[in-house]
CSV table of C-alpha atoms and ligand atoms in Angstrom, one decimal:
chain,number,residue,atom,x,y,z
A,1,UNK,CA,48.9,309.8,62.5
A,2,UNK,CA,50.3,310.1,59.4
A,3,UNK,CA,54.1,310.3,59.2
A,4,UNK,CA,56.1,313.4,58.4
A,5,UNK,CA,60.0,312.8,57.0
A,6,UNK,CA,62.0,315.7,56.9
A,7,UNK,CA,64.4,314.8,54.0
A,8,UNK,CA,67.5,317.1,54.3
A,9,UNK,CA,69.4,317.6,50.4
A,10,UNK,CA,65.9,316.9,49.0
A,11,UNK,CA,66.9,318.8,46.1
A,12,UNK,CA,69.7,316.7,45.0
A,13,UNK,CA,69.8,313.7,43.0
A,14,UNK,CA,69.8,310.5,45.3
A,15,UNK,CA,67.2,313.1,48.0
A,16,UNK,CA,64.8,314.3,44.9
A,17,UNK,CA,64.3,310.9,44.2
A,18,UNK,CA,63.3,309.8,47.7
A,19,UNK,CA,60.9,312.4,47.8
A,20,UNK,CA,59.5,311.8,44.5
A,21,UNK,CA,59.1,307.9,45.7
A,22,UNK,CA,57.9,308.9,49.4
A,23,UNK,CA,54.8,311.1,48.1
A,24,UNK,CA,54.2,308.8,45.3
A,25,UNK,CA,53.3,306.1,47.5
A,26,UNK,CA,50.4,307.8,48.3
A,27,UNK,CA,49.6,306.8,51.9
A,28,UNK,CA,49.2,310.4,53.4
A,29,UNK,CA,52.8,310.7,54.5
A,30,UNK,CA,54.1,314.5,54.9
A,31,UNK,CA,57.4,315.4,53.3
A,32,UNK,CA,59.5,318.5,54.5
A,33,UNK,CA,62.5,319.3,52.2
A,34,UNK,CA,65.4,321.0,54.0
A,35,UNK,CA,67.9,322.4,51.4
A,36,UNK,CA,70.8,324.7,51.3
A,37,UNK,CA,70.6,324.9,47.3
A,38,UNK,CA,74.3,324.6,46.7
A,39,UNK,CA,75.5,324.9,43.2
A,40,UNK,CA,74.3,320.6,43.0
A,41,UNK,CA,70.4,321.3,44.4
A,42,UNK,CA,68.0,322.2,42.0
A,43,UNK,CA,64.3,323.3,42.5
A,44,UNK,CA,63.8,321.7,38.8
A,45,UNK,CA,64.5,318.1,40.4
A,46,UNK,CA,61.4,318.8,42.7
A,47,UNK,CA,59.2,319.9,39.8
A,48,UNK,CA,57.4,316.8,39.6
A,49,UNK,CA,55.8,316.8,43.3
A,50,UNK,CA,55.2,320.4,43.2
A,51,UNK,CA,53.3,320.4,39.9
A,52,UNK,CA,50.9,317.7,41.5
A,53,UNK,CA,48.2,319.3,43.3
A,54,UNK,CA,47.9,316.2,45.9
A,55,UNK,CA,51.7,315.5,46.8
A,56,UNK,CA,52.0,319.7,46.8
A,57,UNK,CA,49.6,319.7,49.4
A,58,UNK,CA,52.0,317.2,51.4
A,59,UNK,CA,55.4,318.7,51.0
A,60,UNK,CA,56.9,321.5,52.6
A,61,UNK,CA,60.3,322.8,51.2
A,62,UNK,CA,62.8,324.9,53.5
A,63,UNK,CA,65.7,327.0,51.8
A,64,UNK,CA,68.6,326.2,54.6
A,65,UNK,CA,71.7,324.7,56.5
A,66,UNK,CA,71.6,321.5,58.2
A,67,UNK,CA,74.4,323.4,60.1
A,68,UNK,CA,71.9,326.0,61.4
A,69,UNK,CA,70.0,325.2,64.6
A,70,UNK,CA,67.9,327.5,64.2
A,71,UNK,CA,66.7,326.0,61.3
A,72,UNK,CA,66.6,322.6,62.0
A,73,UNK,CA,65.4,322.7,65.7
A,74,UNK,CA,61.4,323.4,64.8
A,75,UNK,CA,61.6,321.2,61.7
A,76,UNK,CA,62.8,318.6,63.7
A,77,UNK,CA,60.0,319.0,66.4
A,78,UNK,CA,57.5,318.5,63.8
A,79,UNK,CA,59.0,315.1,62.5
A,80,UNK,CA,58.4,311.7,62.8
A,81,UNK,CA,61.5,310.6,60.9
A,82,UNK,CA,64.7,312.1,59.4
A,83,UNK,CA,66.6,311.0,56.4
A,84,UNK,CA,70.1,313.0,56.2
A,85,UNK,CA,70.9,312.9,52.2
A,86,UNK,CA,72.4,316.5,52.5
A,87,UNK,CA,76.1,316.4,52.0
A,88,UNK,CA,78.9,317.9,49.8
A,89,UNK,CA,79.6,314.6,47.2
A,90,UNK,CA,82.2,315.2,44.9
A,91,UNK,CA,85.5,313.6,45.3
A,92,UNK,CA,87.3,315.7,42.8
A,93,UNK,CA,86.0,318.9,44.6
A,94,UNK,CA,86.7,317.8,47.8
A,95,UNK,CA,90.3,317.1,47.1
A,96,UNK,CA,90.6,320.9,45.8
A,97,UNK,CA,88.4,322.4,48.4
A,98,UNK,CA,87.7,320.2,51.5
A,99,UNK,CA,86.1,322.5,54.3
A,100,UNK,CA,83.3,322.7,53.1
A,101,UNK,CA,83.0,319.0,53.3
A,102,UNK,CA,83.7,319.0,56.9
A,103,UNK,CA,81.2,321.8,57.6
A,104,UNK,CA,78.2,319.7,56.2
A,105,UNK,CA,79.5,316.3,56.9
A,106,UNK,CA,80.6,316.7,60.7
A,107,UNK,CA,79.3,320.5,61.9
A,108,UNK,CA,75.4,319.5,59.9
A,109,UNK,CA,75.3,316.4,61.1
A,110,UNK,CA,76.5,317.1,64.8
A,111,UNK,CA,73.6,320.0,64.5
A,112,UNK,CA,70.9,317.1,63.4
A,113,UNK,CA,71.8,314.8,65.9
A,114,UNK,CA,71.6,317.4,68.9
A,115,UNK,CA,68.1,317.9,67.4
A,116,UNK,CA,67.3,314.3,67.5
A,117,UNK,CA,68.6,314.3,71.1
A,118,UNK,CA,66.3,316.9,72.2
A,119,UNK,CA,63.2,315.4,70.4
A,120,UNK,CA,64.2,311.8,71.9
A,121,UNK,CA,64.0,313.3,75.4
A,122,UNK,CA,60.4,315.3,74.6
A,123,UNK,CA,59.6,311.7,73.4
A,124,UNK,CA,60.9,310.6,76.9
A,125,UNK,CA,58.7,313.1,78.6
A,126,UNK,CA,55.7,312.0,76.8
A,127,UNK,CA,55.4,315.1,75.1
A,128,UNK,CA,55.9,313.3,71.4
A,129,UNK,CA,56.5,310.4,69.6
A,130,UNK,CA,59.6,308.4,68.9
A,131,UNK,CA,61.8,310.1,66.0
A,132,UNK,CA,64.1,307.7,63.8
A,133,UNK,CA,67.2,309.5,62.0
A,134,UNK,CA,68.7,307.8,58.8
A,135,UNK,CA,72.3,308.8,58.4
A,136,UNK,CA,72.6,307.9,54.2
A,137,UNK,CA,76.3,307.0,54.0
A,138,UNK,CA,78.6,305.4,51.4
A,139,UNK,CA,80.4,302.2,50.0
A,140,UNK,CA,83.6,304.8,50.3
A,141,UNK,CA,83.9,304.5,53.9
A,142,UNK,CA,85.3,301.1,53.6
A,143,UNK,CA,88.3,302.6,51.2
A,144,UNK,CA,90.1,300.7,48.7
A,145,UNK,CA,88.9,296.8,48.7
A,146,UNK,CA,91.3,294.4,47.0
A,147,UNK,CA,89.3,291.2,44.9
A,148,UNK,CA,88.2,289.3,45.2
A,149,UNK,CA,87.5,290.6,48.4
A,150,UNK,CA,83.8,292.6,49.5
A,151,UNK,CA,83.1,294.9,52.1
A,152,UNK,CA,80.9,293.6,55.2
A,153,UNK,CA,79.0,296.2,57.9
A,154,UNK,CA,81.5,295.1,60.5
A,155,UNK,CA,84.6,295.8,58.6
A,156,UNK,CA,86.4,298.9,60.1
A,157,UNK,CA,86.2,302.0,58.0
A,158,UNK,CA,89.5,303.0,56.0
A,159,UNK,CA,88.4,306.2,54.0
A,160,UNK,CA,90.9,307.6,51.9
A,161,UNK,CA,89.9,311.1,50.2
A,162,UNK,CA,88.4,314.2,52.1
A,163,UNK,CA,84.8,313.7,51.1
A,164,UNK,CA,85.2,309.6,52.3
A,165,UNK,CA,86.9,310.7,55.6
A,166,UNK,CA,84.2,313.4,55.9
A,167,UNK,CA,81.5,310.5,55.6
A,168,UNK,CA,83.0,308.2,58.2
A,169,UNK,CA,82.9,310.7,60.3
A,170,UNK,CA,79.5,311.5,60.4
A,171,UNK,CA,79.1,307.9,60.7
A,172,UNK,CA,81.5,307.6,63.8
A,173,UNK,CA,78.9,310.5,65.2
A,174,UNK,CA,76.3,308.3,64.5
A,175,UNK,CA,77.2,305.8,66.2
A,176,UNK,CA,78.3,307.4,69.3
A,177,UNK,CA,74.9,309.6,69.8
A,178,UNK,CA,73.3,305.9,69.4
A,179,UNK,CA,75.6,304.4,72.0
A,180,UNK,CA,75.8,307.2,74.7
A,181,UNK,CA,72.3,308.7,74.2
A,182,UNK,CA,70.1,305.5,73.4
A,183,UNK,CA,68.6,307.3,69.9
A,184,UNK,CA,67.2,305.4,67.5
A,185,UNK,CA,69.9,306.0,64.4
A,186,UNK,CA,70.1,304.0,61.4
A,187,UNK,CA,72.8,304.2,58.5
A,188,UNK,CA,72.8,302.8,54.6
A,189,UNK,CA,76.2,302.9,53.0
A,190,UNK,CA,74.9,303.2,49.1
A,191,UNK,CA,77.5,302.0,46.2
A,192,UNK,CA,77.8,304.1,43.2
A,193,UNK,CA,74.4,305.7,42.1
A,194,UNK,CA,73.5,306.5,38.6
A,195,UNK,CA,70.1,307.4,37.2
A,196,UNK,CA,68.2,310.8,36.0
A,197,UNK,CA,68.6,314.2,37.5
A,198,UNK,CA,72.6,313.4,38.6
A,199,UNK,CA,74.9,316.3,38.5
A,200,UNK,CA,76.9,316.8,35.5
A,201,UNK,CA,80.3,316.5,37.4
A,202,UNK,CA,80.1,313.0,38.1
A,203,UNK,CA,81.3,310.2,35.7
A,204,UNK,CA,78.0,308.8,33.8
A,205,UNK,CA,76.0,312.5,33.1
A,206,UNK,CA,79.7,314.1,32.6
A,207,UNK,CA,80.6,311.8,29.9
A,208,UNK,CA,77.2,311.3,28.9
A,209,UNK,CA,77.0,315.4,28.2
A,210,UNK,CA,80.1,315.7,27.0
A,211,UNK,CA,79.5,312.5,24.3
A,212,UNK,CA,76.0,314.5,23.3
A,213,UNK,CA,78.0,317.6,22.5
A,214,UNK,CA,80.7,316.2,20.8
A,215,UNK,CA,83.0,317.2,23.7
A,216,UNK,CA,86.1,314.6,25.0
A,217,UNK,CA,85.7,312.7,28.1
A,218,UNK,CA,88.4,312.7,30.0
A,219,UNK,CA,89.6,309.0,31.6
A,220,UNK,CA,91.2,309.1,35.0
A,221,UNK,CA,94.4,306.8,34.3
A,222,UNK,CA,94.1,303.6,32.9
A,223,UNK,CA,90.3,303.8,33.3
A,224,UNK,CA,90.5,300.4,35.0
A,225,UNK,CA,89.1,301.4,38.2
A,226,UNK,CA,86.2,299.1,39.3
A,227,UNK,CA,82.4,300.9,40.9
A,228,UNK,CA,79.5,298.9,41.8
A,229,UNK,CA,76.7,300.8,39.7
A,230,UNK,CA,73.3,301.4,41.3
A,231,UNK,CA,70.3,302.9,39.9
A,232,UNK,CA,68.9,305.8,41.9
A,233,UNK,CA,65.3,304.3,42.1
A,234,UNK,CA,67.0,301.1,43.6
A,235,UNK,CA,69.1,304.0,46.2
A,236,UNK,CA,66.1,305.6,47.4
A,237,UNK,CA,64.1,302.4,47.9
A,238,UNK,CA,66.7,300.8,49.7
A,239,UNK,CA,66.9,304.1,52.1
A,240,UNK,CA,63.1,303.3,52.5
A,241,UNK,CA,63.5,300.4,53.3
A,242,UNK,CA,66.4,300.5,56.1
A,243,UNK,CA,64.3,303.2,57.9
A,244,UNK,CA,61.2,301.1,57.7
A,245,UNK,CA,63.2,297.8,58.5
A,246,UNK,CA,66.6,298.9,60.2
A,247,UNK,CA,67.8,297.6,63.5
A,248,UNK,CA,68.7,300.9,65.4
A,249,UNK,CA,72.4,301.6,65.5
A,250,UNK,CA,73.1,299.3,62.7
A,251,UNK,CA,74.6,300.1,59.3
A,252,UNK,CA,73.4,298.5,56.1
A,253,UNK,CA,75.2,298.2,52.7
A,254,UNK,CA,72.9,299.2,49.8
A,255,UNK,CA,75.0,297.3,47.2
A,256,UNK,CA,74.5,297.8,43.4
A,257,UNK,CA,75.8,293.9,42.9
A,258,UNK,CA,76.6,295.5,39.6
A,259,UNK,CA,80.7,295.6,39.8
A,260,UNK,CA,82.4,297.3,36.5
A,261,UNK,CA,85.7,298.9,35.3
A,262,UNK,CA,85.2,302.5,34.2
A,263,UNK,CA,86.3,301.4,30.8
A,264,UNK,CA,83.1,299.3,30.5
A,265,UNK,CA,80.9,301.8,31.6
A,266,UNK,CA,82.3,304.3,29.2
A,267,UNK,CA,82.3,301.6,26.6
A,268,UNK,CA,78.4,301.3,27.1
A,269,UNK,CA,78.0,305.2,27.3
A,270,UNK,CA,79.7,305.4,24.0
A,271,UNK,CA,77.3,302.6,22.4
A,272,UNK,CA,74.0,304.4,24.3
A,273,UNK,CA,75.3,308.0,22.7
A,274,UNK,CA,76.3,306.9,18.9
A,275,UNK,CA,79.9,307.9,19.8
A,276,UNK,CA,82.9,306.3,19.2
A,277,UNK,CA,86.2,305.7,21.7
A,278,UNK,CA,88.1,309.2,19.5
A,279,UNK,CA,86.3,310.8,21.8
A,280,UNK,CA,88.0,309.5,25.2
A,281,UNK,CA,90.7,311.4,26.2
A,282,UNK,CA,93.5,309.2,29.2
A,283,UNK,CA,94.1,312.0,31.7
A,284,UNK,CA,96.5,312.5,34.6
A,285,UNK,CA,94.9,310.6,37.4
A,286,UNK,CA,92.7,311.2,40.9
A,287,UNK,CA,95.2,311.8,44.0
A,288,UNK,CA,95.0,308.7,46.1
A,289,UNK,CA,92.2,307.3,43.7
A,290,UNK,CA,90.4,304.1,45.0
A,291,UNK,CA,90.9,301.0,42.8
A,292,UNK,CA,87.9,299.2,43.6
A,293,UNK,CA,84.9,299.4,45.7
A,294,UNK,CA,83.0,296.3,46.3
A,295,UNK,CA,80.5,295.5,49.1
A,296,UNK,CA,78.3,292.1,50.0
A,297,UNK,CA,74.8,293.1,50.1
A,298,UNK,CA,73.6,290.4,51.9
A,299,UNK,CA,72.8,291.9,55.5
A,300,UNK,CA,70.1,293.9,53.9
A,301,UNK,CA,69.3,290.9,51.5
A,302,UNK,CA,68.7,288.8,54.5
A,303,UNK,CA,65.9,291.1,55.4
A,304,UNK,CA,64.5,290.9,52.2
A,305,UNK,CA,65.7,294.0,49.6
A,306,UNK,CA,67.3,293.9,46.4
A,307,UNK,CA,68.2,295.9,43.6
A,308,UNK,CA,65.8,295.6,40.9
A,309,UNK,CA,67.3,297.9,37.9
A,310,UNK,CA,70.0,296.0,35.5
A,311,UNK,CA,72.7,298.4,34.3
A,312,UNK,CA,72.3,297.5,30.8
A,313,UNK,CA,68.7,298.8,30.7
A,314,UNK,CA,69.3,301.4,33.2
A,315,UNK,CA,72.1,303.2,31.4
A,316,UNK,CA,70.6,303.2,28.3
A,317,UNK,CA,67.4,305.2,29.8
A,318,UNK,CA,69.8,307.3,31.5
A,319,UNK,CA,71.3,308.4,28.3
A,320,UNK,CA,67.9,308.9,26.8
A,321,UNK,CA,66.9,311.2,30.1
A,322,UNK,CA,69.8,313.3,29.6
A,323,UNK,CA,69.6,313.9,25.4
A,324,UNK,CA,65.9,314.5,26.1
A,325,UNK,CA,66.4,317.2,29.2
A,326,UNK,CA,68.9,320.0,27.8
A,327,UNK,CA,67.0,322.5,29.7
A,328,UNK,CA,67.9,320.8,32.9
A,329,UNK,CA,71.5,319.9,31.8
A,330,UNK,CA,71.8,324.0,31.3
A,331,UNK,CA,70.3,324.6,34.8
A,332,UNK,CA,73.0,322.2,36.3
A,333,UNK,CA,75.8,323.6,34.4
A,334,UNK,CA,75.5,327.3,36.2
A,335,UNK,CA,76.5,328.9,39.0
A,336,UNK,CA,80.6,327.4,39.1
A,337,UNK,CA,80.4,325.1,36.5
A,338,UNK,CA,82.7,326.7,34.0
A,339,UNK,CA,85.7,327.9,36.1
A,340,UNK,CA,85.1,324.6,38.3
A,341,UNK,CA,85.4,322.7,34.9
A,342,UNK,CA,88.8,324.4,33.6
A,343,UNK,CA,89.7,324.2,37.3
A,344,UNK,CA,89.6,320.6,37.3
A,345,UNK,CA,90.2,319.2,33.6
A,346,UNK,CA,92.0,322.2,31.8
A,347,UNK,CA,95.8,320.8,32.3
A,348,UNK,CA,94.5,317.5,32.3
A,349,UNK,CA,93.0,317.7,28.8
A,350,UNK,CA,95.9,319.4,27.7
A,351,UNK,CA,97.9,316.7,28.6
A,352,UNK,CA,95.4,313.9,27.6
A,353,UNK,CA,96.0,311.3,25.3
A,354,UNK,CA,94.0,309.4,23.0
A,355,UNK,CA,93.0,306.0,24.4
A,356,UNK,CA,94.5,302.5,23.1
A,357,UNK,CA,91.6,300.5,22.0
A,358,UNK,CA,93.6,297.5,20.8
A,359,UNK,CA,92.7,293.9,22.5
A,360,UNK,CA,95.7,292.8,24.1
B,1,LIG,P1,73.7,315.9,45.1
B,1,LIG,O1,74.9,316.3,45.6
B,1,LIG,O2,73.2,315.1,44.1
B,1,LIG,O3,73.0,316.5,46.7
B,1,LIG,C1,73.2,317.2,47.6
B,1,LIG,C2,72.1,318.0,48.0
B,1,LIG,O4,72.4,318.0,49.3
B,1,LIG,C3,71.8,318.9,47.0
B,1,LIG,O5,70.7,319.2,47.4
B,1,LIG,C4,72.6,320.3,48.4
B,1,LIG,O6,71.8,321.8,47.8
B,1,LIG,C5,72.3,319.6,49.8
B,1,LIG,N1,73.5,319.9,50.7
B,1,LIG,C6,74.4,319.9,50.5
B,1,LIG,N2,74.8,320.8,51.5
B,1,LIG,C7,73.9,320.9,52.3
B,1,LIG,C8,73.7,321.6,53.7
B,1,LIG,N3,74.9,321.8,54.3
B,1,LIG,N4,72.0,322.1,54.2
B,1,LIG,C9,71.5,321.3,53.8
B,1,LIG,N5,71.3,320.8,52.6
B,1,LIG,C10,72.7,320.9,52.1
B,1,LIG,O7,74.2,314.5,46.6
B,1,LIG,P2,73.6,312.7,45.5
B,1,LIG,O8,74.7,312.1,44.5
B,1,LIG,O9,72.2,312.8,45.6
B,1,LIG,O10,74.1,312.5,47.3
B,1,LIG,C11,73.2,312.2,47.9
B,1,LIG,C12,73.5,311.2,49.5
B,1,LIG,O11,73.8,309.9,48.7
B,1,LIG,C13,75.0,312.1,50.3
B,1,LIG,O12,75.4,311.7,51.3
B,1,LIG,C14,76.2,311.0,49.4
B,1,LIG,O13,77.2,310.7,50.4
B,1,LIG,C15,75.7,309.4,49.3
B,1,LIG,N6,75.8,308.8,48.4
B,1,LIG,C16,75.8,309.3,46.9
B,1,LIG,C17,76.2,308.1,46.5
B,1,LIG,C18,76.3,308.5,44.9
B,1,LIG,O14,77.0,308.2,43.9
B,1,LIG,N7,75.6,309.8,44.2
B,1,LIG,C19,76.7,307.0,46.6
B,1,LIG,C20,76.5,306.5,47.9
B,1,LIG,C21,76.3,307.5,48.9
B,2,LIG,O1,80.7,304.8,45.6
B,2,LIG,C1,79.8,305.8,46.2
B,2,LIG,C2,80.6,307.3,45.9
B,2,LIG,O2,80.2,307.1,44.3
B,2,LIG,C3,79.7,308.3,46.5
B,2,LIG,O3,79.6,308.6,47.6
B,2,LIG,C4,80.2,309.9,46.0
B,2,LIG,O4,79.2,311.1,46.5
B,2,LIG,C5,79.8,309.9,44.3
B,2,LIG,O5,80.5,310.6,43.6
B,2,LIG,C6,80.5,308.9,43.5
B,2,LIG,O6,82.3,308.6,43.8
B,2,LIG,P1,82.9,308.3,43.0
B,2,LIG,O7,84.3,308.9,42.9
B,2,LIG,O8,83.2,307.0,42.9
B,2,LIG,O9,82.2,309.2,41.5
B,2,LIG,P2,82.5,309.7,40.2
B,2,LIG,O10,81.3,309.6,39.2
B,2,LIG,O11,83.2,311.2,40.6
B,2,LIG,O12,83.8,308.4,39.6
B,2,LIG,C7,83.4,307.3,39.2
B,2,LIG,C8,84.7,306.9,38.8
B,2,LIG,O13,85.0,307.4,37.1
B,2,LIG,C9,85.8,307.1,39.2
B,2,LIG,O14,86.6,306.0,39.4
B,2,LIG,C10,86.7,307.9,38.7
B,2,LIG,C11,86.7,308.0,37.3
B,2,LIG,N1,86.3,309.5,36.5
B,2,LIG,C12,85.5,310.4,37.4
B,2,LIG,C13,85.5,311.6,36.3
B,2,LIG,C14,84.3,312.2,37.2
B,2,LIG,C15,87.2,309.8,35.8
B,2,LIG,O15,87.8,308.9,34.9
B,2,LIG,N2,86.8,311.0,34.9
B,2,LIG,C16,86.3,311.9,35.4
B,2,LIG,O16,86.1,313.0,35.0
């Protein structure tokens, strides 16, 4: 019998890429998306599958909240696998308003796990086949990693922002449900992801769209924070790989293997947009800003998976996608965008300064 995968948060950046890849395999797999359509969810991200008659026939969209058991229960009953991509995902917003992060990241994940438990018990009575659940997590659960260390999956969790704390809490719930109830659960910890369809609140799309518009680029602090960059197609492929090959109860780093300081990312982005450093402002830092993330990807590599897209090609292609899709950018900068931007950047940009780019 063909699979039915429930992808929560499938109207977002990574979730919609996972939907496109899954349906694009053309192997008969059906996909159900459950998405609350928060400010970050965008139906336009699913246009490609909804406009393809063959893929659309295997696709269902449900507008709803993972924290609502009435919605989740029936969807879980029809699923052979579940990938929980849904979350509140922006660190800066978690500093301004943490509660939504806990509602989705803790209560929402609890509701999903309870529904998996019901289906697992039904499977035990022979009433249905098995169900596997994958929780999409992040390298931020490891906290700030000093060079030259790289996080491995057995390291302790040391989150430092409300966002990261909510993600770590989800992981602890998943671990507990695997140990206590024997559910088939796996987790991925992805690194900083970039590519088309990412909400413009995040570094690369924010700086790209601002640069294209000739607006200032607000660089936090000295811009020497280090992130590990992973293309969205690789992140989604890594999730699908772990869903198929991961061992129950285990977490897997999905590393980009491409560590860069923000200044280097900004330099490459300016080159790709044809702008220069005069647009960049150094602004007051993010509170508790993690200096460096770095993961060791060898556990997944040993199973046969590695990222494929080089940052040097992925970044200019991403910039070109934003340049070519002004209607999509406009659809993402709706809702609370102007109010959020003013709250997050108004005072910061007023205090901002030009960046010294003279070589030391
Ligand atoms: P995103 O913000 O683009 O999308 C999140 C999606 O989840 C949206 O469609 C939103 O509407 C939906 N959603 C939010 N709350 C919901 C709820 N309660 N019920 C149902 N749907 C809900 O996020 P993203 O960047 O694609 O991240 C996806 C996942 O990957 C998240 O779990 C995030 O923590 C994780 N992650 C992201 C990155 C990254 O760099 N973007 C890196 C590692 C891990
Ligand atoms: O590491 C994985 C995480 O990557 C994911 O779990 C999160 O969901 C995702 O949002 C991302 O978190 P970051 O905080 O690393 O991403 P962000 O794009 O917000 O910031 C990247 C770096 O750029 C970080 O050092 C902060 C800096 N930055 C960001 C913004 C938005 C700026 O200097 N200026 C900005 O305006």
